[in-house]
Amino acid sequence: MKNIPVILMGCGGVGRQLLQQIISCRTLHANMGIHLRVVGVCDSTSYVLAPDVILAGFDDNFLKGLCQIKSDGLPLRNCMEHGTCESGSSSEFMTKLTDIAAHLHFVLVDCSASSETTKVIIEVLHLGCCAVLANKKPLTGSLEEFDKLFLHPRRIRHESTVGAGLPIIASTNRILSSGDTIVSSLGSLSGTLGYVMSEVENGKPFSEVVKTAKELGYTEPDPRDDLSGMDVARKALILARLRGIRLEMKDIKIYSLFPDKMGPDAMSLEDFLKNGLPMLDDDIEERIKKASSNKNVLRYVCIIDTKDISVSLMERPKDSALGRLKGSDNVVEIYTEQCYSDKQPLVIQGPGAGNNTTAAGVLADILDLQDLFS
Amino acid sequence: MKNIPVILMGCGGVGRQLLQQIISCRTLHANMGIHLRVVGVCDSTSYVLAPDVILAGFDDNFLKGLCQIKSDGLPLRNCMEHGTCESGSSSEFMTKLTDIAAHLHFVLVDCSASSETTKVIIEVLHLGCCAVLANKKPLTGSLEEFDKLFLHPRRIRHESTVGAGLPIIASTNRILSSGDTIVSSLGSLSGTLGYVMSEVENGKPFSEVVKTAKELGYTEPDPRDDLSGMDVARKALILARLRGIRLEMKDIKIYSLFPDKMGPDAMSLEDFLKNGLPMLDDDIEERIKKASSNKNVLRYVCIIDTKDISVSLMERPKDSALGRLKGSDNVVEIYTEQCYSDKQPLVIQGPGAGNNTTAAGVLADILDLQDLFS
């Protein structure tokens, strides 16, 4: 039985779901000859560590208790009541991780949303450990950091950074390793903006659709976090860098769905929803009509060609994969020189958000590293 | 630099394309720290083997010569003129392979269409080697053979057995290793039948569409090889077995598009095309009308639920991925318990045939085995 030590950073929705899935997959993974031994967990303020990380790990009852504590909104140190463990602040943990990496070959899993994890991930990778990321931030920092993360590309996996568990990264890597050249990747990589753009197409005003999406919990608490296109741009940058396109976030042309004067610095959320948003309706309506007269539909799309990334509203043919998109699905169309032509791209579509599917992507990534463990 | 020895069985269109891609990817793979060292090749009658398989392999000029010889329709032994190598009959080669496997850790690649390769694949896997299959036959023999092939599941890859290079197997494996349960997989896995069914929908007679498909080279020389559904059934069986569904070919309900009395044993190809085929037009036309009145379209689909496989003509909703299919694309819809619901399946679509994409799938599989080589 292969014993793979796992250390988890971030135990919000995705991290908690991951721990639960690890527990519920015990028999399945044992049949595959694998035991995932969780030895440490941290959140944004504190950590817990198993007393003997080299030989043992947390038992499943402890992990269940930990999930319950986090789901109750309590701090991690409350775990001390559930079993023996070491605890401390999350900043101490970062130092501790490199100490552990010198003695233990483990998988560091980043399910946080922090930009502070990059340094420690690079350090443990350098010491021979592996990393699995659901967190986009480490991959969208400087190119220098990106290069360090991919110095040993087999040790790092990050499927859930783009389209949650959808096999977009794995498929892109397969295309690249077969020597085919990707000419362009087109994607609708925001479930929120996908939903909004397919609903406005049916004649509803943009402002109403955004408000409904917010009520349904499809948007961030401040919908401008979605409407700015920044999240889509991060995903696009990851896909581009994977293909060897050397760009920084600042190089991306991002079309925000609201003007600067309605930004969070200039307008309160309440004011934006009540007064700002409705002022955008006419422009969107006009663009939809124009698209329709061209037999197209309007989509919020990222396009990564051979050199550039653009993230913006764009007309797409009604009968293309992007044009047919409904609801909150994500979709990518990949065009290559050899296998996937203009008329027959590779299309991958499905739900691109949610704790379940994001955690599933992380877990599949961890299992995919198994050959690097003895 | 990792040096991965490769031995290839079958050098028809796909095998030849694979050799060409290996050669053209030299720089790319070197940047990944990999050198694919081809040490042996066989076709249905003979083999060539590098003089020193442990330390050296064929140089790229020899491989280019080999591709030229095969493309000219000549036997492999003509390679003797292009460089130093050992040669002999393909049956001798099978014995030789197990001898080599005792001393060399290599990847055995099966790009043949033979049902005679299973035994040697099992033997070399048992000796610690790896295998990559584009050939469906070994995976659709008895369950006993299948179990032996997957005794060490990490050592075998077979993406190109279903949907050519489309990432259907890789994605299915990711879903399974994350502990999600696949409730059903639906697929249109024959480019030929996909083309035929989307064309008849536009009002053309079935017999005319089949004849056009034959003229365009979309069908096998005898179109009944496609219309029988056997090829789709093989792919469905592979997908089912991957999910742990223990069925044999004989357990699959296969709906053939022609009756037994028009089979190759009962009717010549010429007779079938001229007299048999047109007799099928009315029935198909009627079924299409019925589907249309239900707001559906008619597709040739395989459905793998939790226990059974069916391969037949079926009505599918017009706005589903299968319903929207046009031309010769393949598509699968995967529904699971946790991540991919009734309304949001995982959809993978693209060209599911052709030497380029099949060879690309094989090459990505070989690269995916790199962590098993030191």
XYZ file of C-alpha atoms in Angstrom:
748
model
C 0.000 0.000 0.000
C 1.380 3.406 -1.018
C 1.181 5.900 1.801
C 0.904 9.467 0.484
C 1.190 12.237 3.109
C -1.044 15.259 2.436
C -0.876 18.729 3.975
C -3.793 21.055 3.278
C -3.735 24.846 3.206
C -7.196 26.389 3.311
C -10.177 24.589 4.770
C -13.084 26.697 3.607
C -15.733 25.100 1.382
C -13.371 23.371 -1.056
C -10.794 22.221 1.517
C -13.496 20.821 3.797
C -15.157 19.041 0.895
C -11.766 17.581 -0.049
C -11.226 16.162 3.461
C -14.707 14.638 3.376
C -14.057 13.079 -0.022
C -10.693 11.690 1.127
C -12.491 10.013 4.033
C -15.341 8.662 1.923
C -12.904 7.271 -0.674
C -10.913 5.150 1.799
C -12.078 1.798 0.391
C -11.857 2.924 -3.236
C -8.319 4.223 -2.787
C -7.272 1.131 -0.808
C -8.394 -0.951 -3.803
C -6.085 1.205 -5.887
C -3.277 0.518 -3.401
C -3.285 4.059 -2.023
C -3.704 5.554 1.435
C -3.927 9.347 1.677
C -2.551 10.275 5.098
C -3.538 13.818 6.080
C -0.828 15.081 8.455
C -1.488 18.831 8.637
C -4.144 21.441 7.923
C -4.076 25.228 8.131
C -6.529 28.048 7.557
C -5.823 31.766 7.291
C -4.970 32.156 10.985
C -3.823 28.856 12.477
C -2.701 25.279 11.873
C -2.954 21.783 13.306
C -0.269 19.170 12.767
C -0.271 15.445 13.560
C 2.067 14.517 16.444
C 4.110 12.168 14.253
C 4.071 13.348 10.636
C 6.722 10.857 9.506
C 4.872 7.714 10.506
C 1.290 8.612 11.402
C -1.393 11.175 10.545
C -4.781 12.354 11.726
C -7.380 9.634 12.067
C -10.655 10.064 10.204
C -12.628 10.935 13.336
C -10.270 13.830 13.993
C -10.716 15.011 10.388
C -14.499 14.759 10.689
C -14.311 16.843 13.859
C -12.126 19.371 12.054
C -14.652 19.659 9.206
C -17.448 20.183 11.727
C -15.480 22.902 13.527
C -14.814 24.744 10.257
C -18.384 24.325 9.123
C -19.486 25.889 12.447
C -17.241 28.854 11.651
C -14.890 28.165 14.598
C -11.080 28.496 14.555
C -8.892 25.456 13.892
C -7.367 25.455 17.385
C -10.717 24.105 18.666
C -9.542 20.805 17.149
C -7.303 20.358 20.181
C -10.353 18.997 21.980
C -10.796 16.254 19.382
C -7.407 14.574 19.623
C -3.692 14.962 20.016
C -2.131 17.520 17.706
C 0.231 20.432 17.583
C -1.251 23.845 16.909
C -0.044 27.385 16.216
C -0.361 30.400 13.938
C -0.469 29.987 10.164
C 2.668 32.100 9.731
C 4.611 29.692 11.994
C 3.218 26.911 9.803
C 4.945 28.251 6.673
C 8.361 27.843 8.344
C 7.362 24.475 9.740
C 6.418 23.202 6.265
C 9.946 23.599 4.900
C 11.326 21.803 7.990
C 8.923 18.922 7.375
C 9.724 18.861 3.631
C 13.364 18.177 4.462
C 12.320 14.867 6.043
C 9.017 13.915 4.465
C 7.938 13.598 0.824
C 4.384 14.980 0.852
C 1.724 16.641 -1.315
C 1.040 20.247 -0.369
C -2.538 21.104 -1.345
C -3.523 24.763 -1.697
C -7.283 25.263 -1.429
C -6.886 28.762 -0.039
C -7.568 31.996 -1.936
C -4.380 33.580 -0.618
C -1.524 35.168 -2.535
C 0.777 34.414 0.406
C 1.226 30.703 -0.266
C 3.479 30.974 -3.333
C 6.782 31.155 -1.432
C 6.204 28.044 0.640
C 4.916 26.072 -2.353
C 8.108 26.908 -4.284
C 10.226 25.908 -1.280
C 8.637 22.514 -0.698
C 8.668 21.752 -4.462
C 12.377 22.581 -4.452
C 12.849 20.099 -1.611
C 11.271 17.322 -3.707
C 7.653 17.519 -2.528
C 4.604 17.769 -4.793
C 1.877 20.430 -4.942
C -1.765 20.483 -5.999
C -3.450 23.867 -6.385
C -7.061 24.966 -6.529
C -5.793 28.474 -5.702
C -5.188 30.568 -8.823
C -3.081 33.262 -7.135
C 0.300 31.454 -7.087
C 0.030 30.801 -10.832
C -0.912 34.374 -11.739
C 1.855 36.200 -9.904
C 5.089 37.134 -11.671
C 6.516 34.997 -14.461
C 9.585 34.525 -12.271
C 7.430 32.835 -9.617
C 5.598 30.819 -12.267
C 8.891 29.492 -13.653
C 10.005 28.461 -10.172
C 6.716 26.608 -9.598
C 7.169 24.695 -12.869
C 10.877 23.980 -12.524
C 9.862 20.338 -12.006
C 6.566 20.309 -13.948
C 5.650 16.729 -13.027
C 5.480 17.637 -9.344
C 2.731 20.235 -9.686
C -0.941 19.798 -10.665
C -3.639 22.483 -10.828
C -6.709 21.220 -12.725
C -9.141 23.024 -10.406
C -7.669 26.470 -11.110
C -9.552 26.625 -14.441
C -13.138 25.393 -14.824
C -13.091 23.630 -11.426
C -12.974 19.866 -12.007
C -13.518 20.040 -15.797
C -10.573 18.280 -17.475
C -9.307 21.416 -19.246
C -5.728 21.501 -17.911
C -5.239 17.739 -18.243
C -6.491 17.854 -21.839
C -4.344 20.864 -22.702
C -1.276 19.105 -21.300
C -2.061 15.978 -23.326
C -2.292 18.035 -26.524
C 0.992 19.795 -25.751
C 2.913 16.616 -24.923
C 1.783 15.035 -28.201
C 3.569 17.867 -30.035
C 0.450 19.480 -31.459
C 0.402 23.301 -31.434
C -2.588 25.065 -29.928
C -3.583 27.896 -32.247
C -6.261 29.293 -29.967
C -8.254 28.434 -26.878
C -11.633 30.133 -26.467
C -13.518 29.891 -23.244
C -16.499 30.955 -21.253
C -14.827 30.425 -17.890
C -17.178 32.236 -15.546
C -20.375 30.406 -14.641
C -21.758 33.734 -13.436
C -21.074 35.655 -16.647
C -22.176 32.650 -18.724
C -25.512 32.675 -16.909
C -25.878 36.457 -17.222
C -25.123 36.549 -20.951
C -27.437 33.646 -21.810
C -30.279 35.220 -19.784
C -30.001 38.712 -21.285
C -30.214 37.063 -24.697
C -33.831 36.176 -23.844
C -34.727 39.862 -23.610
C -34.329 40.445 -19.855
C -32.567 43.689 -18.852
C -28.912 43.210 -17.835
C -29.452 44.874 -14.435
C -32.345 42.541 -13.589
C -30.392 39.426 -14.563
C -27.393 40.451 -12.450
C -29.654 41.094 -9.454
C -31.347 37.700 -9.892
C -27.940 36.015 -10.193
C -26.904 37.688 -6.949
C -30.081 36.503 -5.220
C -29.491 32.952 -6.475
C -25.994 33.055 -4.974
C -24.356 32.769 -8.419
C -22.265 35.934 -7.953
C -19.695 37.049 -5.427
C -21.208 39.146 -2.569
C -20.240 42.213 -4.652
C -21.165 41.230 -8.256
C -18.546 43.665 -9.551
C -15.943 41.040 -8.576
C -17.437 38.913 -11.375
C -18.332 41.732 -13.775
C -14.780 43.119 -13.741
C -13.537 40.066 -15.661
C -10.504 39.732 -13.350
C -11.327 36.135 -12.373
C -11.674 35.124 -16.024
C -8.392 36.902 -16.801
C -6.581 34.882 -14.119
C -7.853 31.618 -15.620
C -6.905 32.771 -19.116
C -3.402 33.668 -17.926
C -2.957 30.185 -16.454
C -4.030 28.554 -19.743
C -1.712 30.857 -21.699
C 1.344 30.276 -19.498
C 0.756 26.529 -19.686
C 1.199 26.919 -23.447
C 4.466 28.803 -22.982
C 2.995 32.248 -23.678
C 5.004 34.537 -21.444
C 2.565 37.184 -20.245
C 1.873 38.976 -16.976
C -1.583 39.957 -15.662
C -0.907 43.564 -16.741
C -0.489 42.445 -20.369
C -4.078 41.198 -20.594
C -6.714 43.349 -22.243
C -9.606 43.019 -19.814
C -12.989 44.481 -20.747
C -14.895 45.255 -17.559
C -18.699 45.178 -17.769
C -18.878 48.411 -15.728
C -16.909 51.697 -16.127
C -14.275 52.845 -13.608
C -16.647 55.474 -12.217
C -18.886 52.646 -10.945
C -15.997 50.750 -9.340
C -15.848 49.781 -5.656
C -13.630 52.797 -4.922
C -16.093 55.245 -6.464
C -19.509 53.790 -5.636
C -21.020 51.770 -2.773
C -22.458 48.332 -3.550
C -25.979 49.553 -2.759
C -25.587 52.566 -5.049
C -24.159 50.373 -7.814
C -27.060 47.912 -7.670
C -29.725 50.626 -7.509
C -28.346 53.367 -9.765
C -25.201 52.195 -11.555
C -26.267 48.839 -12.951
C -29.461 50.026 -14.755
C -27.376 52.605 -16.642
C -25.598 49.708 -18.365
C -28.790 48.116 -19.740
C -29.130 50.100 -22.972
C -25.599 49.449 -24.154
C -25.847 45.698 -23.588
C -29.277 45.564 -25.251
C -27.910 47.365 -28.298
C -24.928 45.049 -28.565
C -27.200 42.002 -28.322
C -29.376 43.320 -31.143
C -26.322 43.982 -33.273
C -25.009 40.468 -32.600
C -28.407 39.014 -33.444
C -28.519 40.881 -36.768
C -25.164 39.210 -37.556
C -26.726 35.814 -36.650
C -24.441 35.760 -33.622
C -24.906 35.853 -29.861
C -23.027 37.941 -27.316
C -20.753 36.096 -24.864
C -18.174 37.062 -22.266
C -15.220 35.198 -23.667
C -11.495 34.817 -23.180
C -9.462 34.184 -26.301
C -5.884 33.014 -26.065
C -4.241 32.986 -29.467
C -0.554 32.293 -30.068
C 0.674 35.468 -28.347
C -2.145 37.436 -26.736
C -5.034 37.112 -24.349
C -8.236 39.094 -24.595
C -11.078 38.952 -22.108
C -14.204 40.709 -23.297
C -17.752 40.697 -24.652
C -17.638 39.143 -28.072
C -19.996 37.975 -30.802
C -19.904 34.227 -31.366
C -21.775 32.135 -33.974
C -25.114 30.841 -32.648
C -24.252 27.266 -33.550
C -20.778 27.174 -31.968
C -20.178 25.556 -28.578
C -19.830 29.010 -27.019
C -22.893 30.297 -28.816
C -25.074 27.408 -27.623
C -24.033 27.795 -24.001
C -26.926 28.099 -21.542
C -27.038 28.534 -17.783
C -23.917 28.439 -15.649
C -21.871 25.869 -17.588
C -18.264 26.604 -18.509
C -16.994 25.676 -21.942
C -13.693 25.740 -23.822
C -13.062 25.308 -27.538
C -9.476 24.332 -28.369
C -8.120 24.720 -31.921
C -4.786 23.154 -32.899
C -2.575 22.814 -35.955
C -2.863 19.050 -36.351
C -5.845 17.508 -34.589
C -8.517 20.088 -33.852
C -9.352 22.194 -36.890
C -11.479 25.313 -37.382
C -14.516 23.155 -38.059
C -13.821 20.458 -35.462
C -12.363 21.939 -32.269
C -12.017 19.971 -29.053
C -14.936 21.053 -26.866
C -15.129 20.471 -23.125
C -18.241 21.618 -21.305
C -19.793 21.246 -17.871
C -20.209 22.903 -14.487
C -17.119 25.009 -13.810
C -17.732 25.953 -10.194
C -18.860 24.485 -6.897
C -17.094 22.911 -3.937
C -17.887 19.347 -5.057
C -16.417 19.552 -8.499
C -13.457 21.715 -7.416
C -12.558 19.242 -4.648
C -13.002 16.335 -7.084
C -10.469 17.969 -9.405
C -8.005 18.373 -6.533
C -8.439 14.770 -5.428
C -7.934 13.435 -8.963
C -4.757 15.560 -9.152
C -3.417 14.070 -5.905
C -4.062 10.544 -7.192
C -2.374 11.483 -10.454
C 0.852 12.092 -8.514
C 0.917 8.552 -7.111
C 3.758 7.329 -9.336
C 6.064 9.858 -7.667
C 5.552 8.126 -4.308
C 7.046 4.784 -3.382
C 17.410 13.000 -19.422
C 14.937 10.114 -19.037
C 15.436 7.509 -21.677
C 12.189 5.634 -22.402
C 12.490 2.588 -24.694
C 9.513 2.083 -27.015
C 8.548 -1.001 -29.011
C 5.787 -0.606 -31.583
C 3.401 -3.293 -32.843
C 1.562 -2.271 -36.002
C 2.905 0.321 -38.393
C -0.058 1.036 -40.609
C -1.440 4.572 -40.714
C -1.524 5.203 -36.959
C 1.790 3.502 -36.134
C 3.567 5.333 -38.937
C 2.088 8.649 -37.858
C 3.239 7.914 -34.303
C 6.833 7.338 -35.441
C 6.745 10.584 -37.403
C 5.395 12.490 -34.397
C 8.043 10.986 -32.106
C 10.718 12.247 -34.512
C 9.199 15.713 -34.919
C 8.820 16.090 -31.124
C 12.519 15.483 -30.335
C 13.207 19.072 -29.193
C 9.916 19.410 -27.335
C 10.439 16.162 -25.445
C 14.094 16.991 -24.727
C 12.850 20.200 -23.079
C 10.635 17.988 -20.936
C 13.677 15.875 -20.069
C 12.507 12.908 -22.120
C 14.004 10.898 -24.961
C 11.785 8.278 -26.605
C 14.122 5.585 -27.891
C 12.390 3.335 -30.451
C 14.108 -0.065 -30.262
C 11.741 -2.353 -32.182
C 8.874 -2.297 -34.673
C 6.710 -5.083 -36.075
C 3.870 -5.358 -38.557
C 1.581 -8.320 -39.207
C 4.302 -10.418 -40.834
C 7.758 -9.330 -39.679
C 9.832 -7.304 -37.238
C 12.970 -5.199 -37.012
C 14.934 -4.822 -33.793
C 17.825 -2.474 -32.935
C 21.169 -4.295 -32.552
C 21.566 -3.112 -28.941
C 18.153 -2.643 -27.310
C 19.611 -2.120 -23.825
C 21.772 0.892 -24.651
C 20.867 2.154 -28.115
C 17.913 2.292 -30.518
C 17.103 3.136 -34.116
C 18.299 6.538 -35.253
C 15.736 8.904 -36.740
C 16.959 8.396 -40.305
C 16.327 4.672 -39.965
C 12.811 5.394 -38.633
C 12.112 7.794 -41.500
C 13.232 5.089 -43.943
C 10.964 2.615 -42.191
C 7.978 4.966 -42.514
C 8.733 5.432 -46.217
C 8.940 1.671 -46.773
C 5.586 1.112 -45.047
C 4.005 4.008 -46.888
C 5.187 2.408 -50.162
C 3.407 -0.782 -49.113
C 6.643 -2.765 -48.821
C 7.479 -5.339 -46.114
C 9.503 -4.305 -43.024
C 12.482 -6.494 -43.943
C 13.318 -3.924 -46.642
C 14.574 -1.796 -43.739
C 17.709 -3.952 -43.691
C 19.004 -1.758 -46.494
C 18.645 1.381 -44.349
C 20.808 0.407 -41.394
C 21.903 -2.301 -39.018
C 19.088 -4.253 -37.439
C 17.853 -7.711 -36.642
C 14.842 -8.963 -38.549
C 12.479 -11.940 -38.521
C 8.851 -13.061 -38.512
C 6.295 -11.371 -36.277
C 5.553 -14.644 -34.481
C 9.218 -14.932 -33.489
C 8.956 -11.346 -32.259
C 6.308 -12.258 -29.662
C 8.746 -14.661 -27.985
C 11.563 -12.182 -28.317
C 9.532 -9.479 -26.548
C 9.270 -11.447 -23.318
C 13.020 -12.126 -23.436
C 13.683 -8.399 -23.827
C 11.202 -7.515 -21.063
C 13.250 -9.585 -18.620
C 16.172 -7.172 -19.128
C 14.658 -3.896 -20.310
C 11.880 -1.715 -18.892
C 10.036 -0.513 -22.015
C 6.678 0.718 -23.307
C 4.954 -1.728 -25.641
C 2.700 0.222 -28.006
C -0.090 -1.622 -29.824
C -1.250 0.261 -32.924
C -2.282 -2.953 -34.679
C -5.859 -4.134 -35.226
C -4.974 -7.669 -34.209
C -6.567 -9.857 -31.566
C -3.302 -11.813 -31.300
C -1.376 -9.234 -29.261
C -3.162 -9.720 -25.929
C -0.960 -12.561 -24.672
C 2.333 -10.755 -25.179
C 0.991 -7.506 -23.694
C -0.044 -9.383 -20.547
C 3.361 -11.064 -20.367
C 5.438 -7.892 -20.658
C 3.162 -6.046 -18.197
C 3.683 -8.922 -15.773
C 7.435 -8.462 -16.183
C 7.172 -4.787 -15.142
C 6.900 -3.115 -18.548
C 4.218 -0.616 -19.580
C 1.717 -0.752 -22.438
C -0.132 1.831 -24.530
C -2.975 0.621 -26.738
C -4.758 2.130 -29.702
C -5.955 -1.405 -30.501
C -9.383 -2.161 -29.002
C -9.222 -5.936 -29.382
C -7.115 -6.769 -26.292
C -9.546 -4.817 -24.072
C -12.670 -6.425 -25.511
C -11.662 -10.068 -25.171
C -12.647 -12.101 -22.121
C -12.974 -10.486 -18.693
C -10.224 -12.817 -17.529
C -7.824 -11.242 -20.048
C -9.033 -7.757 -19.155
C -8.318 -8.368 -15.471
C -4.816 -9.556 -16.297
C -4.169 -6.441 -18.387
C -5.276 -4.211 -15.499
C -3.525 -6.107 -12.708
C -1.186 -3.095 -12.454
C -3.523 -0.374 -13.748
C -0.899 2.387 -13.695
C 1.212 0.552 -16.254
C -1.424 0.536 -19.009
C -2.905 3.459 -20.975
C -5.438 3.285 -23.838
C -6.904 6.742 -24.553
C -7.006 6.150 -28.301
C -9.228 3.067 -28.039
C -12.314 5.293 -27.567
C -12.844 8.500 -29.561
C -9.236 8.510 -30.838
C -7.309 11.288 -29.070
C -10.358 12.854 -27.365
C -9.676 12.852 -23.607
C -12.560 10.502 -22.764
C -10.622 7.765 -20.936
C -8.393 10.227 -19.037
C -11.477 12.181 -17.925
C -13.359 9.037 -16.919
C -10.372 7.901 -14.843
C -10.159 11.296 -13.133
C -13.846 11.124 -12.188
C -13.442 7.597 -10.843
C -10.333 8.354 -8.781
C -12.096 11.319 -7.150
C -14.679 8.876 -5.779
C -17.596 10.158 -7.827
C -19.932 7.507 -9.240
C -20.768 7.566 -12.935
C -24.491 7.010 -13.325
C -24.429 6.875 -17.091
C -22.198 7.613 -20.056
C -23.908 8.353 -23.372
C -21.936 8.556 -26.534
C -21.959 8.934 -30.252
C -18.695 7.095 -30.801
C -18.769 6.444 -34.524
C -17.893 9.390 -36.740
C -19.438 7.476 -39.639
C -22.786 6.845 -37.960
C -22.783 10.373 -36.497
C -22.399 11.768 -39.999
C -25.057 9.432 -41.428
C -27.650 10.229 -38.750
C -27.149 13.999 -38.917
C -27.433 13.933 -42.725
C -30.615 11.829 -42.896
C -32.169 14.333 -40.491
C -32.021 16.891 -43.301
C -34.362 14.764 -45.417
C -31.870 12.795 -47.500
C -32.622 9.070 -47.950
C -30.550 6.795 -45.681
C -29.245 4.768 -48.642
C -28.012 7.900 -50.438
C -26.241 9.213 -47.326
C -24.478 5.881 -46.725
C -23.328 5.781 -50.345
C -22.020 9.371 -50.121
C -20.240 8.561 -46.861
C -18.597 5.597 -48.576
C -17.492 7.788 -51.486
C -16.049 10.355 -49.064
C -14.012 7.587 -47.408
C -15.911 7.986 -44.110
C -16.928 4.323 -43.988
C -15.031 1.041 -43.955
C -14.669 -0.498 -47.449
C -17.816 -2.509 -46.629
C -20.105 0.039 -44.864
C -21.823 -2.846 -43.056
C -18.757 -2.948 -40.785
C -19.908 0.442 -39.487
C -23.662 -0.126 -39.747
C -23.493 -3.318 -37.659
C -22.662 -1.263 -34.551
C -19.902 -3.718 -33.548
C -17.189 -1.040 -33.441
C -19.328 1.195 -31.217
C -20.074 -1.801 -29.000
C -16.355 -2.447 -28.494
C -15.782 1.152 -27.402
C -18.800 0.996 -25.085
C -17.494 -2.225 -23.530
C -14.134 -0.559 -22.811
C -15.847 2.407 -21.118
C -18.052 0.049 -19.101
C -15.214 -2.196 -17.921
C -13.207 0.859 -16.904
C -16.079 1.651 -14.547
C -15.987 -1.854 -13.088
C -19.041 -3.125 -14.984
C -18.243 -6.763 -15.625
C -19.694 -7.552 -19.041
C -18.592 -9.543 -22.082
C -19.212 -8.579 -25.725
C -22.040 -11.144 -25.884
C -23.896 -9.313 -23.080
C -24.303 -6.135 -25.147
C -27.580 -5.456 -26.889
C -26.424 -4.290 -30.301
C -28.946 -2.899 -32.750
C -27.643 -3.394 -36.270
C -28.823 -0.918 -38.914
C -29.373 -3.799 -41.369
C -31.131 -7.175 -40.882
C -29.241 -10.517 -40.813
C -30.522 -11.357 -44.280
C -28.489 -8.441 -45.657
C -25.326 -9.464 -43.802
C -21.984 -10.171 -45.525
C -22.688 -13.928 -45.360
C -26.015 -13.566 -47.147
C -25.465 -10.729 -49.622
C -22.563 -9.374 -51.667
C -21.416 -5.799 -51.053
C -22.581 -4.772 -54.522
C -25.995 -6.323 -53.981
C -26.284 -4.701 -50.559
C -25.478 -1.232 -51.901
C -27.776 -1.546 -54.906
C -30.731 -3.521 -53.551
C -30.432 -4.016 -49.791
C -29.690 -0.511 -48.572
C -32.656 1.260 -50.284
C -35.043 -1.188 -48.571
C -34.014 0.375 -45.233
C -34.935 3.950 -46.219
C -38.632 3.902 -45.296
C -38.099 2.589 -41.790
C -35.430 5.181 -40.974
C -37.539 7.971 -42.482
C -40.513 6.946 -40.355
C -38.424 6.838 -37.177
C -37.005 10.288 -37.906
C -40.528 11.691 -38.358
C -41.619 10.099 -35.097
C -38.571 11.519 -33.285
C -39.254 14.933 -34.772
C -42.879 14.870 -33.605
C -41.493 14.252 -30.080
C -39.161 17.272 -30.560
C -36.254 14.830 -30.625
C -33.683 13.729 -33.160
C -32.563 10.204 -34.007
C -29.003 9.238 -33.099
C -26.951 6.036 -33.051
C -25.994 6.019 -29.411
C -24.342 3.818 -26.819
C -25.670 4.111 -23.301
C -23.771 2.636 -20.397
C -25.806 2.854 -17.219
C -24.772 1.278 -13.918
C -25.113 -2.314 -15.142
C -25.943 -2.529 -18.827
C -24.811 -1.373 -22.220
C -27.108 -0.692 -25.127
C -26.001 0.279 -28.602
C -28.852 1.394 -30.838
C -30.836 4.066 -32.644
C -32.348 6.296 -30.034
C -34.299 9.542 -29.781
C -32.367 12.320 -28.045
C -33.512 15.870 -27.191
C -32.678 18.357 -29.940
C -30.901 20.675 -27.507
C -28.694 18.022 -25.860
C -25.039 17.599 -26.807
C -25.926 14.393 -28.676
C -28.917 16.023 -30.344
C -26.874 18.978 -31.599
C -24.156 16.778 -33.098
C -23.355 17.472 -36.735
C -20.871 15.936 -39.148
C -18.390 13.306 -38.066
C -17.638 14.535 -34.512
C -17.752 12.110 -31.607
C -19.343 13.188 -28.349
C -19.832 11.768 -24.857
C -22.114 13.012 -22.098
C -21.106 11.771 -18.631
C -23.553 11.921 -15.723
C -22.381 11.316 -12.149
C -23.798 11.277 -8.633
C -21.851 14.239 -7.276
C -20.442 16.533 -9.951
C -22.247 16.099 -13.246
C -26.014 16.216 -12.848
C -28.908 15.516 -15.232
C -28.903 19.147 -16.303
C -25.136 19.687 -16.347
C -23.308 16.619 -17.653
C -19.629 16.666 -18.561
C -19.523 16.915 -22.356
C -16.462 16.125 -24.452
C -16.711 16.595 -28.210
C -14.388 16.603 -31.200
C -13.033 14.498 -34.061
C -12.994 10.866 -32.926
C -11.081 9.306 -35.788
C -8.058 9.853 -38.004
C -4.408 8.839 -37.869
C -3.252 12.220 -36.526
C -5.506 12.395 -33.531
C -5.203 8.661 -32.756
C -1.391 8.875 -32.814
C -1.516 12.050 -30.700
C -3.519 10.170 -28.063
C -0.972 7.340 -28.070
C 1.953 9.753 -27.736
C 0.309 11.638 -24.848
C -0.248 8.257 -23.164
C 3.431 7.325 -23.534
C 4.483 10.649 -22.008
C 1.978 10.112 -19.215
C 3.939 7.005 -18.182
C 7.184 8.955 -17.687
C 7.092 8.849 -13.877
C 7.403 5.058 -14.045
C 10.794 5.412 -15.749
C 13.960 6.493 -13.993
